[in-house]
Short mmCIF file of C-alpha atoms in Angstrom, two decimals:
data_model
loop_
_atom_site.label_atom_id
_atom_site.label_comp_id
_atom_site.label_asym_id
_atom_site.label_seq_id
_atom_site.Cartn_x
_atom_site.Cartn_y
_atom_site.Cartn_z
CA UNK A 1 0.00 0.00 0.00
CA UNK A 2 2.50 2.57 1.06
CA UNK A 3 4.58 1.79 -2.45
CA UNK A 4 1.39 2.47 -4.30
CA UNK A 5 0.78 5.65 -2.39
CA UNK A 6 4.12 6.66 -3.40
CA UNK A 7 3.96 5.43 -6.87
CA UNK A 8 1.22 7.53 -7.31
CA UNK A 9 2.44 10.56 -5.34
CA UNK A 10 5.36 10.50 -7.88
CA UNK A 11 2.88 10.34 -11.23
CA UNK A 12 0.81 13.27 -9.74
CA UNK A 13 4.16 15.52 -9.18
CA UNK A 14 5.20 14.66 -12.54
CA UNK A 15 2.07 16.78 -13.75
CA UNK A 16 3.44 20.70 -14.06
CA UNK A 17 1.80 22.56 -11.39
CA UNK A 18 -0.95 24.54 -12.85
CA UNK A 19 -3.15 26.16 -10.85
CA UNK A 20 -5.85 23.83 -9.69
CA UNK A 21 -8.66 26.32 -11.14
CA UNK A 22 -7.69 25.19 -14.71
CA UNK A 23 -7.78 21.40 -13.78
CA UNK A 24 -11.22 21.60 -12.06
CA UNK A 25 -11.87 23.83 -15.71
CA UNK A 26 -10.57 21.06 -17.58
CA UNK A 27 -12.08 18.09 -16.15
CA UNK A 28 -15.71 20.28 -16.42
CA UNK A 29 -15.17 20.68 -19.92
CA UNK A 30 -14.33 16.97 -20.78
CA UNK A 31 -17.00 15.87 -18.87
CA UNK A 32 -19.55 17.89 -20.65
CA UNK A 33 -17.51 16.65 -24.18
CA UNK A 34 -17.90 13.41 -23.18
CA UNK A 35 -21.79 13.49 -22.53
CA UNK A 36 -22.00 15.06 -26.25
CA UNK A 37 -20.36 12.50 -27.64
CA UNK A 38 -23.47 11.19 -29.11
CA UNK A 39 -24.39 14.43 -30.18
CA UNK A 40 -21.18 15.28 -32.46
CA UNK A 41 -22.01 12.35 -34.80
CA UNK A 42 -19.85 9.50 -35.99
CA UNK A 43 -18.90 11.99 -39.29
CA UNK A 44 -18.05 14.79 -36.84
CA UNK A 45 -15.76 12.95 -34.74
CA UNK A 46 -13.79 11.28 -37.28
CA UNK A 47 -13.40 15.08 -39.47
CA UNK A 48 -11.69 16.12 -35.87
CA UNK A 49 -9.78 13.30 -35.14
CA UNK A 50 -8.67 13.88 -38.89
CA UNK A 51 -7.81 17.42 -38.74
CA UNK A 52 -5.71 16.97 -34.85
CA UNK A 53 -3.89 13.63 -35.37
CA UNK A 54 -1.04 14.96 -37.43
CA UNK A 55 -0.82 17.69 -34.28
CA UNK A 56 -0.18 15.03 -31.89
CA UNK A 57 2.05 12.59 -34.01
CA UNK A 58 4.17 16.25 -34.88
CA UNK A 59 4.37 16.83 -31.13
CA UNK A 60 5.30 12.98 -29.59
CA UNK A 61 8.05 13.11 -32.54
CA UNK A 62 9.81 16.60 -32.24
CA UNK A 63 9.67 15.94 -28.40
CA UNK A 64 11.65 12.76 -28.43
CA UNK A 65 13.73 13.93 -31.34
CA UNK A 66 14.93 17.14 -29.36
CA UNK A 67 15.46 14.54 -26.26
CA UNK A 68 17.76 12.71 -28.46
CA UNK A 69 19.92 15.72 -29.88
CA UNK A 70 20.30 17.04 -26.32
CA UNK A 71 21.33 13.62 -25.13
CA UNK A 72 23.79 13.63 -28.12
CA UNK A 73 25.64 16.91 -26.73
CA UNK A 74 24.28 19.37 -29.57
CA UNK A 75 22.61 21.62 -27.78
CA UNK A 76 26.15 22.39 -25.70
CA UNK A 77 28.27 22.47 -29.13
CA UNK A 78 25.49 24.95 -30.20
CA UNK A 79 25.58 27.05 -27.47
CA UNK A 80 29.16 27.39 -26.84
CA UNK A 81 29.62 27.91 -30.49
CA UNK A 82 27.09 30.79 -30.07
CA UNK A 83 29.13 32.42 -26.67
CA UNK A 84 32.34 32.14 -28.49
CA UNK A 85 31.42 34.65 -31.31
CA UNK A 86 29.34 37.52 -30.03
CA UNK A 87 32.70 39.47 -29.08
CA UNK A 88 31.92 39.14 -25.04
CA UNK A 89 28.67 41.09 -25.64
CA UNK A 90 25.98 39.93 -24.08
CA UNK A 91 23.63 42.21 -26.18
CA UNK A 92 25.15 40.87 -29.05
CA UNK A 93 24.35 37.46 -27.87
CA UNK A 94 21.07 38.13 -26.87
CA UNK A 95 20.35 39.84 -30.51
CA UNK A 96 21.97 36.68 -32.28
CA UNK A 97 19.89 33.92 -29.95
CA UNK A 98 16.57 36.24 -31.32
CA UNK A 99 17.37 36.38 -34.76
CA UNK A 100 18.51 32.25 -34.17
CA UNK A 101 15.04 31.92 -32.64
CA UNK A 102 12.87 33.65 -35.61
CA UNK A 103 14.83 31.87 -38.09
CA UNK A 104 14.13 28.27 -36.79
CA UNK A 105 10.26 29.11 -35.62
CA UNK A 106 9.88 30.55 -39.60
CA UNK A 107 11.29 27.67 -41.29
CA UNK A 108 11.08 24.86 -38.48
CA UNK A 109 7.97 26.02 -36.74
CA UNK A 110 7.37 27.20 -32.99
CA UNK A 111 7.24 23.57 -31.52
CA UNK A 112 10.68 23.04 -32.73
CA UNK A 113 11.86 26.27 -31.15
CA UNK A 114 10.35 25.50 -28.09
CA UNK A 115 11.95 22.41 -27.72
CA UNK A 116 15.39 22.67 -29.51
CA UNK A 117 16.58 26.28 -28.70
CA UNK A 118 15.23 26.49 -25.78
CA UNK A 119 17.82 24.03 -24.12
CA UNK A 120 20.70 25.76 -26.18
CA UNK A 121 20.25 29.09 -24.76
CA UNK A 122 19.95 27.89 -21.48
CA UNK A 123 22.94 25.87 -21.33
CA UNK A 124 24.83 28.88 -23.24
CA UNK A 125 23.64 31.20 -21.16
CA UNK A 126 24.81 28.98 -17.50
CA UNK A 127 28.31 28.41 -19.20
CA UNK A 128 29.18 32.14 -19.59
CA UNK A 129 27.11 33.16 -15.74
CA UNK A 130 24.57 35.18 -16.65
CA UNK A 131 21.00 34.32 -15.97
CA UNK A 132 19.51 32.24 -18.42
CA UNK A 133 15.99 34.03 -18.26
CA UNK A 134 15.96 36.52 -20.41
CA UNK A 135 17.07 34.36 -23.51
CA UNK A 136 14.66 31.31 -22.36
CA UNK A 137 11.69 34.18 -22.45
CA UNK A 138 12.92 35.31 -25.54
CA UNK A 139 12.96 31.66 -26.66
CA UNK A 140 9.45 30.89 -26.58
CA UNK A 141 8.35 34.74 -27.35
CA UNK A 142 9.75 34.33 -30.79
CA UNK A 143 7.86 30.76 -31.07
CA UNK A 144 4.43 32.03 -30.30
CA UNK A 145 4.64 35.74 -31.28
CA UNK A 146 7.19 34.63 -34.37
CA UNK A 147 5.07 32.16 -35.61
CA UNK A 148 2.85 34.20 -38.37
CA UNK A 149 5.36 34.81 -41.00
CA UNK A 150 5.24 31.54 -43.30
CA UNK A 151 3.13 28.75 -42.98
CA UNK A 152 5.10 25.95 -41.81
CA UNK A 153 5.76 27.96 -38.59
CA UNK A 154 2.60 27.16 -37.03
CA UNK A 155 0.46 24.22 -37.51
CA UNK A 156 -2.55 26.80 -37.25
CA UNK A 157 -1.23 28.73 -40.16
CA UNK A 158 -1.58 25.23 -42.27
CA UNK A 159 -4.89 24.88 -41.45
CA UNK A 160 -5.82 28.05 -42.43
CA UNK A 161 -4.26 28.01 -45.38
CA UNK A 162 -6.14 25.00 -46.62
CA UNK A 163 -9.43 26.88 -45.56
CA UNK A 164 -8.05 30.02 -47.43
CA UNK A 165 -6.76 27.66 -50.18
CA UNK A 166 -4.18 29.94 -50.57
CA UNK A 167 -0.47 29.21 -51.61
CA UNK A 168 2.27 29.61 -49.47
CA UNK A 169 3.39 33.01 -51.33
CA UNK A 170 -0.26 34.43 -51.32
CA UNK A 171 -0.33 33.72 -47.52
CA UNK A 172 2.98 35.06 -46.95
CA UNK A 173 2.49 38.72 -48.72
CA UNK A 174 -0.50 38.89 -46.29
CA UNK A 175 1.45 37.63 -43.17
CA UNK A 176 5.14 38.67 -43.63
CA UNK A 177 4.69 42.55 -41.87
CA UNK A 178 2.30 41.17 -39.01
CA UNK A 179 4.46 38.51 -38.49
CA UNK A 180 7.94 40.42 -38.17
CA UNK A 181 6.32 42.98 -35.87
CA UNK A 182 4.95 40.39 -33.05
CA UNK A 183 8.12 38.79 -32.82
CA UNK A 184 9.79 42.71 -33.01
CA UNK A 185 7.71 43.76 -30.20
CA UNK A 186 8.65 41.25 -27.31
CA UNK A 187 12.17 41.09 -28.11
CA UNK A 188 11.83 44.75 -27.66
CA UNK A 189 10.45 44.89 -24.12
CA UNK A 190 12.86 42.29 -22.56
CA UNK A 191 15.51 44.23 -24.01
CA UNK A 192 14.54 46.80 -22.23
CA UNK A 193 13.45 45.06 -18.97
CA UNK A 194 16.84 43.15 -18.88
CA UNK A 195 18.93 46.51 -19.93
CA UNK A 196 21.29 46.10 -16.96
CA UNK A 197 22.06 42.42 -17.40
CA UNK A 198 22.68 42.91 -21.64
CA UNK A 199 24.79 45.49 -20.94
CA UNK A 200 27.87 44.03 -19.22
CA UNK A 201 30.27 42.23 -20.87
CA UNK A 202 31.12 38.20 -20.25
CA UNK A 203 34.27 35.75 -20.65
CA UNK A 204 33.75 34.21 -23.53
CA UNK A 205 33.88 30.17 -22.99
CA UNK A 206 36.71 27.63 -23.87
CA UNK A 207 36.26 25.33 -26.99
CA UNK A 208 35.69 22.13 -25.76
CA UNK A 209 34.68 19.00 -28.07
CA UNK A 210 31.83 16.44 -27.57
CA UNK A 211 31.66 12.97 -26.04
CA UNK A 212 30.99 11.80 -29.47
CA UNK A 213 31.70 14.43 -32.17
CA UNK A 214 30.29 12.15 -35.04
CA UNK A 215 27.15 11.31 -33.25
CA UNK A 216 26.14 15.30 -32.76
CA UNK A 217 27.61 15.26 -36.43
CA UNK A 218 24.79 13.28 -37.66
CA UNK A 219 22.33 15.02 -35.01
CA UNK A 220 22.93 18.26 -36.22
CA UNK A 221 22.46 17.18 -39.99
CA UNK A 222 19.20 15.46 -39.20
CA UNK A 223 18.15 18.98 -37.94
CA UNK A 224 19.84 20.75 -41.21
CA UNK A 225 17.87 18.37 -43.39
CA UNK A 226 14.48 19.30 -41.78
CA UNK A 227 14.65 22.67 -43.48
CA UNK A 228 14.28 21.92 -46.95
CA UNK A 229 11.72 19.28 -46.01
CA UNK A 230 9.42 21.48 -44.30
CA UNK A 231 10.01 24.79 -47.06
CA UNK A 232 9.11 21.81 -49.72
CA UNK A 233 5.78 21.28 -48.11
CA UNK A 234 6.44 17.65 -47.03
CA UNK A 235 3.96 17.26 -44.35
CA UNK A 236 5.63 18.39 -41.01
CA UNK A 237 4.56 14.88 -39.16
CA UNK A 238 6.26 13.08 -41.46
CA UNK A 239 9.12 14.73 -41.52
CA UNK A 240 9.65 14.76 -37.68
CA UNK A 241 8.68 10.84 -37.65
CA UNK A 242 11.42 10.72 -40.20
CA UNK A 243 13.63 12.41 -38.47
CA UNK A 244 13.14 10.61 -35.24
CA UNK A 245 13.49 6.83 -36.85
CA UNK A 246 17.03 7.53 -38.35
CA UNK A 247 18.40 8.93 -34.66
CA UNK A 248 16.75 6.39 -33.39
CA UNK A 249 18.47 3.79 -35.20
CA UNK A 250 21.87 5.95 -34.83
CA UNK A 251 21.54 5.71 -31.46
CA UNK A 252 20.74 2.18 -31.46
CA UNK A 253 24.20 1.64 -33.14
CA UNK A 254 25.88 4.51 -30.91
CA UNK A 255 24.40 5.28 -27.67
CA UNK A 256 21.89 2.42 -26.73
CA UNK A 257 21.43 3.89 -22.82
CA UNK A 258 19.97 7.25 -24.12
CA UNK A 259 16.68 4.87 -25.81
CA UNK A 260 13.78 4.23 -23.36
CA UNK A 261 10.41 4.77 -22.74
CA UNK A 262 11.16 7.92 -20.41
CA UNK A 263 11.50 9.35 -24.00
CA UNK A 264 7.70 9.83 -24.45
CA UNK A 265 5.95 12.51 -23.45
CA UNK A 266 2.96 11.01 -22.50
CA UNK A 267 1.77 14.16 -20.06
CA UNK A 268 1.70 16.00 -22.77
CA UNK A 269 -0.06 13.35 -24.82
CA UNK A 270 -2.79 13.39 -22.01
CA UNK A 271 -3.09 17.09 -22.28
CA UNK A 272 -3.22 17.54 -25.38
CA UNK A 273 -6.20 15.05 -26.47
CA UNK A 274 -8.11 16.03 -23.24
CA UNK A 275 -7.95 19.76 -24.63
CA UNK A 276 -9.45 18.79 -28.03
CA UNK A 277 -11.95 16.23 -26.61
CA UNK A 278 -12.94 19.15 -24.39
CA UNK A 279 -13.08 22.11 -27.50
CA UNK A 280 -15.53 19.00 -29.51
CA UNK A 281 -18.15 18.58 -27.13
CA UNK A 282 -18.39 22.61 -25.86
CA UNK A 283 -18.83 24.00 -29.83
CA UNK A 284 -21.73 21.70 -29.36
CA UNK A 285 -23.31 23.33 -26.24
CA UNK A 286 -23.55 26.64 -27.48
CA UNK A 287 -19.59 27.44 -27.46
CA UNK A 288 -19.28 28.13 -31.52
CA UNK A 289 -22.63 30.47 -31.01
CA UNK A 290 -20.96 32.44 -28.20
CA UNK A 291 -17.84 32.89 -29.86
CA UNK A 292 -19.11 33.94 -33.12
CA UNK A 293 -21.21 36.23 -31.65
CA UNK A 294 -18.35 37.65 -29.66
CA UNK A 295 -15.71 38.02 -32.79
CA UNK A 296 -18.55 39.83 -34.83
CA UNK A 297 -18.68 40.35 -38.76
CA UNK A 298 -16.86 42.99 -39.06
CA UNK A 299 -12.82 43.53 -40.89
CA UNK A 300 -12.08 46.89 -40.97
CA UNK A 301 -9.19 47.96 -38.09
CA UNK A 302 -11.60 48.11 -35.07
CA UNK A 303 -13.34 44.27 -36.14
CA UNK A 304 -9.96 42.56 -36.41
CA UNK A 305 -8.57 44.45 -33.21
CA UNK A 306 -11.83 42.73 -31.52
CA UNK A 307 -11.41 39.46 -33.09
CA UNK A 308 -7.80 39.06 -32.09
CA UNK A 309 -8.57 40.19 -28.57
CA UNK A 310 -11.36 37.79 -28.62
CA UNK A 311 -9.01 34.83 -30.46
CA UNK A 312 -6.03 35.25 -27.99
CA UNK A 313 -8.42 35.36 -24.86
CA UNK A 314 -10.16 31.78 -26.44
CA UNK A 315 -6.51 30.40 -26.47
CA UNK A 316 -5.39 32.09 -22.93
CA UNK A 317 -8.23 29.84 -21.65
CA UNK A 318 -8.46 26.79 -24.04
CA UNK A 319 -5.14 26.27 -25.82
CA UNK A 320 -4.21 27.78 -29.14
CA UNK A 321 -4.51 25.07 -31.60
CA UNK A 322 -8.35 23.49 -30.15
CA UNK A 323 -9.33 27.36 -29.91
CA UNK A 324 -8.25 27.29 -33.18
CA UNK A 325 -10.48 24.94 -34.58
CA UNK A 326 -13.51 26.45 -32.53
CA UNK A 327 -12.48 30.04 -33.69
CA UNK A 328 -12.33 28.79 -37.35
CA UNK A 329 -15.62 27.37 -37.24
CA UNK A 330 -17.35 30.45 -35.68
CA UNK A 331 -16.17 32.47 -38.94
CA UNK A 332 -18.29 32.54 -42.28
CA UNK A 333 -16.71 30.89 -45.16
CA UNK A 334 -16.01 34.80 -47.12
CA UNK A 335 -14.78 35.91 -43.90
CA UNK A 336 -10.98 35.62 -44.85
CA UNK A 337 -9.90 39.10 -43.32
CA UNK A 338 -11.04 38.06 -40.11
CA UNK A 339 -9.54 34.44 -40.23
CA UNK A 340 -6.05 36.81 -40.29
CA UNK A 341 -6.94 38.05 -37.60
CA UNK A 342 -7.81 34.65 -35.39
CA UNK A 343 -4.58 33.50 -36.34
CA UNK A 344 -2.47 36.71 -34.55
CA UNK A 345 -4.95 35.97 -31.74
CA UNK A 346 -4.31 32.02 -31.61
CA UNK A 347 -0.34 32.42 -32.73
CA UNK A 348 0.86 35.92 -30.78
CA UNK A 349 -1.83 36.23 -28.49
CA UNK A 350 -1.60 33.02 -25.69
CA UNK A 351 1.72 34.26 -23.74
CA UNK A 352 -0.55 35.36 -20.40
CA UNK A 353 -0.97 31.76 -19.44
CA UNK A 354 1.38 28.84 -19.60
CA UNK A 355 -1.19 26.48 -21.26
CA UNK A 356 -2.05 29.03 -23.98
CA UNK A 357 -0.23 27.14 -26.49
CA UNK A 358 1.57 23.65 -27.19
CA UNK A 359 4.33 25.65 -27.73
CA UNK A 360 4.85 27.17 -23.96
CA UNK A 361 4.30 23.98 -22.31
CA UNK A 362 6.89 22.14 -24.36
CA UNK A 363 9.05 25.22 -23.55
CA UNK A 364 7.96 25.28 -19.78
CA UNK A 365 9.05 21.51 -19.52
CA UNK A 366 12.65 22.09 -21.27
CA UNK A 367 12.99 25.10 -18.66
CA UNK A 368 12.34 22.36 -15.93
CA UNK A 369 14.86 20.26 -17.39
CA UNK A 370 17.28 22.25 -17.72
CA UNK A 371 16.91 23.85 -13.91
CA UNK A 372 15.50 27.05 -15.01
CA UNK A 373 12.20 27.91 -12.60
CA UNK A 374 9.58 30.31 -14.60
CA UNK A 375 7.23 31.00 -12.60
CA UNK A 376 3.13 31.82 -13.52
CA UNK A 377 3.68 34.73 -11.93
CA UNK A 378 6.12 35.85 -13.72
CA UNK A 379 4.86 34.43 -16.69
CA UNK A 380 1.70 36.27 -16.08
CA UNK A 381 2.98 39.64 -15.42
CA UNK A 382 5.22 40.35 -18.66
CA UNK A 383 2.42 38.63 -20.86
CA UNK A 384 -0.11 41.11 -19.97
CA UNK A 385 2.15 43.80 -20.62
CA UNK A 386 3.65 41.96 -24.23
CA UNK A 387 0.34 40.82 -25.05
CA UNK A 388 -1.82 43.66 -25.91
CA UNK A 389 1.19 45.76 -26.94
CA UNK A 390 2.11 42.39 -29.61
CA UNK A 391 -1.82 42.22 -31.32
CA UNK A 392 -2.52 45.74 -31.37
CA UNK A 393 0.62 46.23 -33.23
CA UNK A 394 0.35 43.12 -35.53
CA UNK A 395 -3.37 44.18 -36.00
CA UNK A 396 -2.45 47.74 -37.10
CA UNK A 397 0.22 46.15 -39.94
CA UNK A 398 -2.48 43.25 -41.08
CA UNK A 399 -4.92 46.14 -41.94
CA UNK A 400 -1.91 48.04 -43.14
CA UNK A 401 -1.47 45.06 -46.00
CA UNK A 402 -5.00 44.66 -46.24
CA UNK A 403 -5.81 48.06 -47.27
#
């Protein structure tokens, strides 16, 4: 009995610590899903699980892959690589690790971001003594907020972009100003809030090689060859599933310990399809209703400043990509204008709470990792500064393009 207790004790603590509000929220809104069950329809069901399983195979295989490269020593060779040429500057690294950041969340997506920078700034960040903070905030800043620019960089910006049928060039001339000015904005305010700490200067660290320079060799390339692969338009879950078989098997050949099932992520496998269960069974108690009514009809600047207020408050409480879904559905077929809109909402808009997005709790769980404590608090406090400041900005360039 007492092992049990303790067994489960140790399961429980394994769950982040949320504030118990949003798991009393949570298990509310699954219960009522799961009572409409019935209601959604055998069709309805399998369109969702359709439209979210690619999301969850994306997630479970960029997770374990990023696992794998840190385990490998890139994320180190990265980030001293990264200390050693910014001239002892610590603005200069700071500048170079947010450039790094919207590069990789443009062309790799936010989830990749979140989980493969996040542990390189960190680490580079400990190695020269400086707090790590500041770059780990910028880190998943330029995820969310970077995310608008090209398609790829967000799995929400794929699905609208088959509801838009646009191409990737007609959604970027819409995107590409909105985009660059949310992730502008918060790199912006924590330069300014950590003014003192980019100022000074820092030792820059010694070279020093890898346990096994041809294994983060091959790491490292795996990562490269992502790049093309996603700009191609190979589906993204493919590619990461790709991606994770050949490391697996490299590791299989060159570092058998690092392989286990502690690789899966399976808390944020429960999370994730409780969150989408939950968004399927509210749009069918009056949720879609509520939110449409609440977004409105109209596009000019004031309509899409109130639907991506309304979008990023759906995702502060729901989760970007299920709010996404819900948001999208709420929003007449001609209403394309606005559908820019829900997407600066969904992408730039969930940085007040840590559940907001996929994104921030992938980046929340590296922090852990890595011994960096965030705190909600924290978290909390520069969002709803960055938040408002990020969509009324990004709102004022999309009408800009629009016009």
């Amino acid at each position: 009995m007492a092992q049990t207790k303790s067994y489960i004790a140790a399961r429980l603590s394994a769950f982040p610590n949320w504030p118990l509000w949003f798991y009393v929220a949570l298990a509310a809104a699954v219960a009522v899903a799961s009572r409409q069950v019935p209601v959604l329809g055998t069709d309805s069901v399998a369109s969702i699980i359709s439209r979210t399983s690619h999301i969850l195979v994306f997630l479970v295989a960029v997770t374990i892959v990023a696992d794998l490269c840190s385990a490998a020593g890139l994320f180190d060779a990265v980030g001293r690589y990264l200390a050693r040429h910014s001239g002892g500057r610590i603005a200069v690294l700071f500048f170079g690790v947010s450039a790094l950041g919207l590069f990789t969340t443009t062309v790799m997506s936010l989830d990749t971001t979140a989980v493969l920078l996040t542990p390189v700034v960190i680490r580079m960040a400990k190695n020269i003594r400086v707090s790590p903070l500041p770059f780990a905030m910028a880190a998943i800043w330029l995820a969310n907020a970077g995310s608008l620019i090209l398609p790829v960089s967000n799995l929400t910006n794929l699905l609208a972009m088959h509801r838009l049928q646009a191409t990737p060039l007609e959604y970027l001339s819409v995107m590409w100003l909105p985009g660059l000015i949310a992730a502008l904005v918060p790199v912006a305010l924590l330069a300014i809030g950590y003014r003192k700490t980019l100022l000074r200067p820092y030792d820059p660290p010694l070279k020093g090689a890898p346990r096994d320079p041809i294994l983060v060799r091959i790491c490292g390339a795996v990562i490269l060859a992502m790049l093309p692969a996603i700009v191609a338009g190979i589906p993204v879950e493919g590619i990461a599933v790709i991606a994770l078989t050949v490391l697996f098997v490299v590791f299989a050949v060159r570092d058998r310990s690092a392989l286990g099932w502690h690789l899966l992520p399976w808390r944020l496998i429960v999370l994730t399809v409780s969150l989408f269960i939950a968004m399927a069974g509210l749009s069918k108690v009056g949720a879609e209703s509520l939110v449409a009514s609440a977004l409105g009809s109209s596009d000019d600047l004031v309509g899409l400043l109130r639907t991506a207020g309304v979008s990023a408050l759906v995702a502060n409480v729901f989760n970007n990509l299920p709010a996404y879904l819900l948001l999208e559905t709420a929003l007449p077929a001609e209403a394309s204008d606005q559908l820019f809109g829900v997407l600066i909402g969904v992408n730039a808009g969930p940085g007040i709470l840590m559940h907001g997005s996929l994104a921030t709790l992938l980046w929340w769980d590296r922090c852990k990792k890595e011994g960096v404590d965030v705190t909600w608090r924290y978290f909390l406090a520069f969002g709803l500064v960055c938040v408002p400041l990020t969509l009324v900005s990004s709102v004022f360039a999309l009408w800009f393009v629009l016009r």
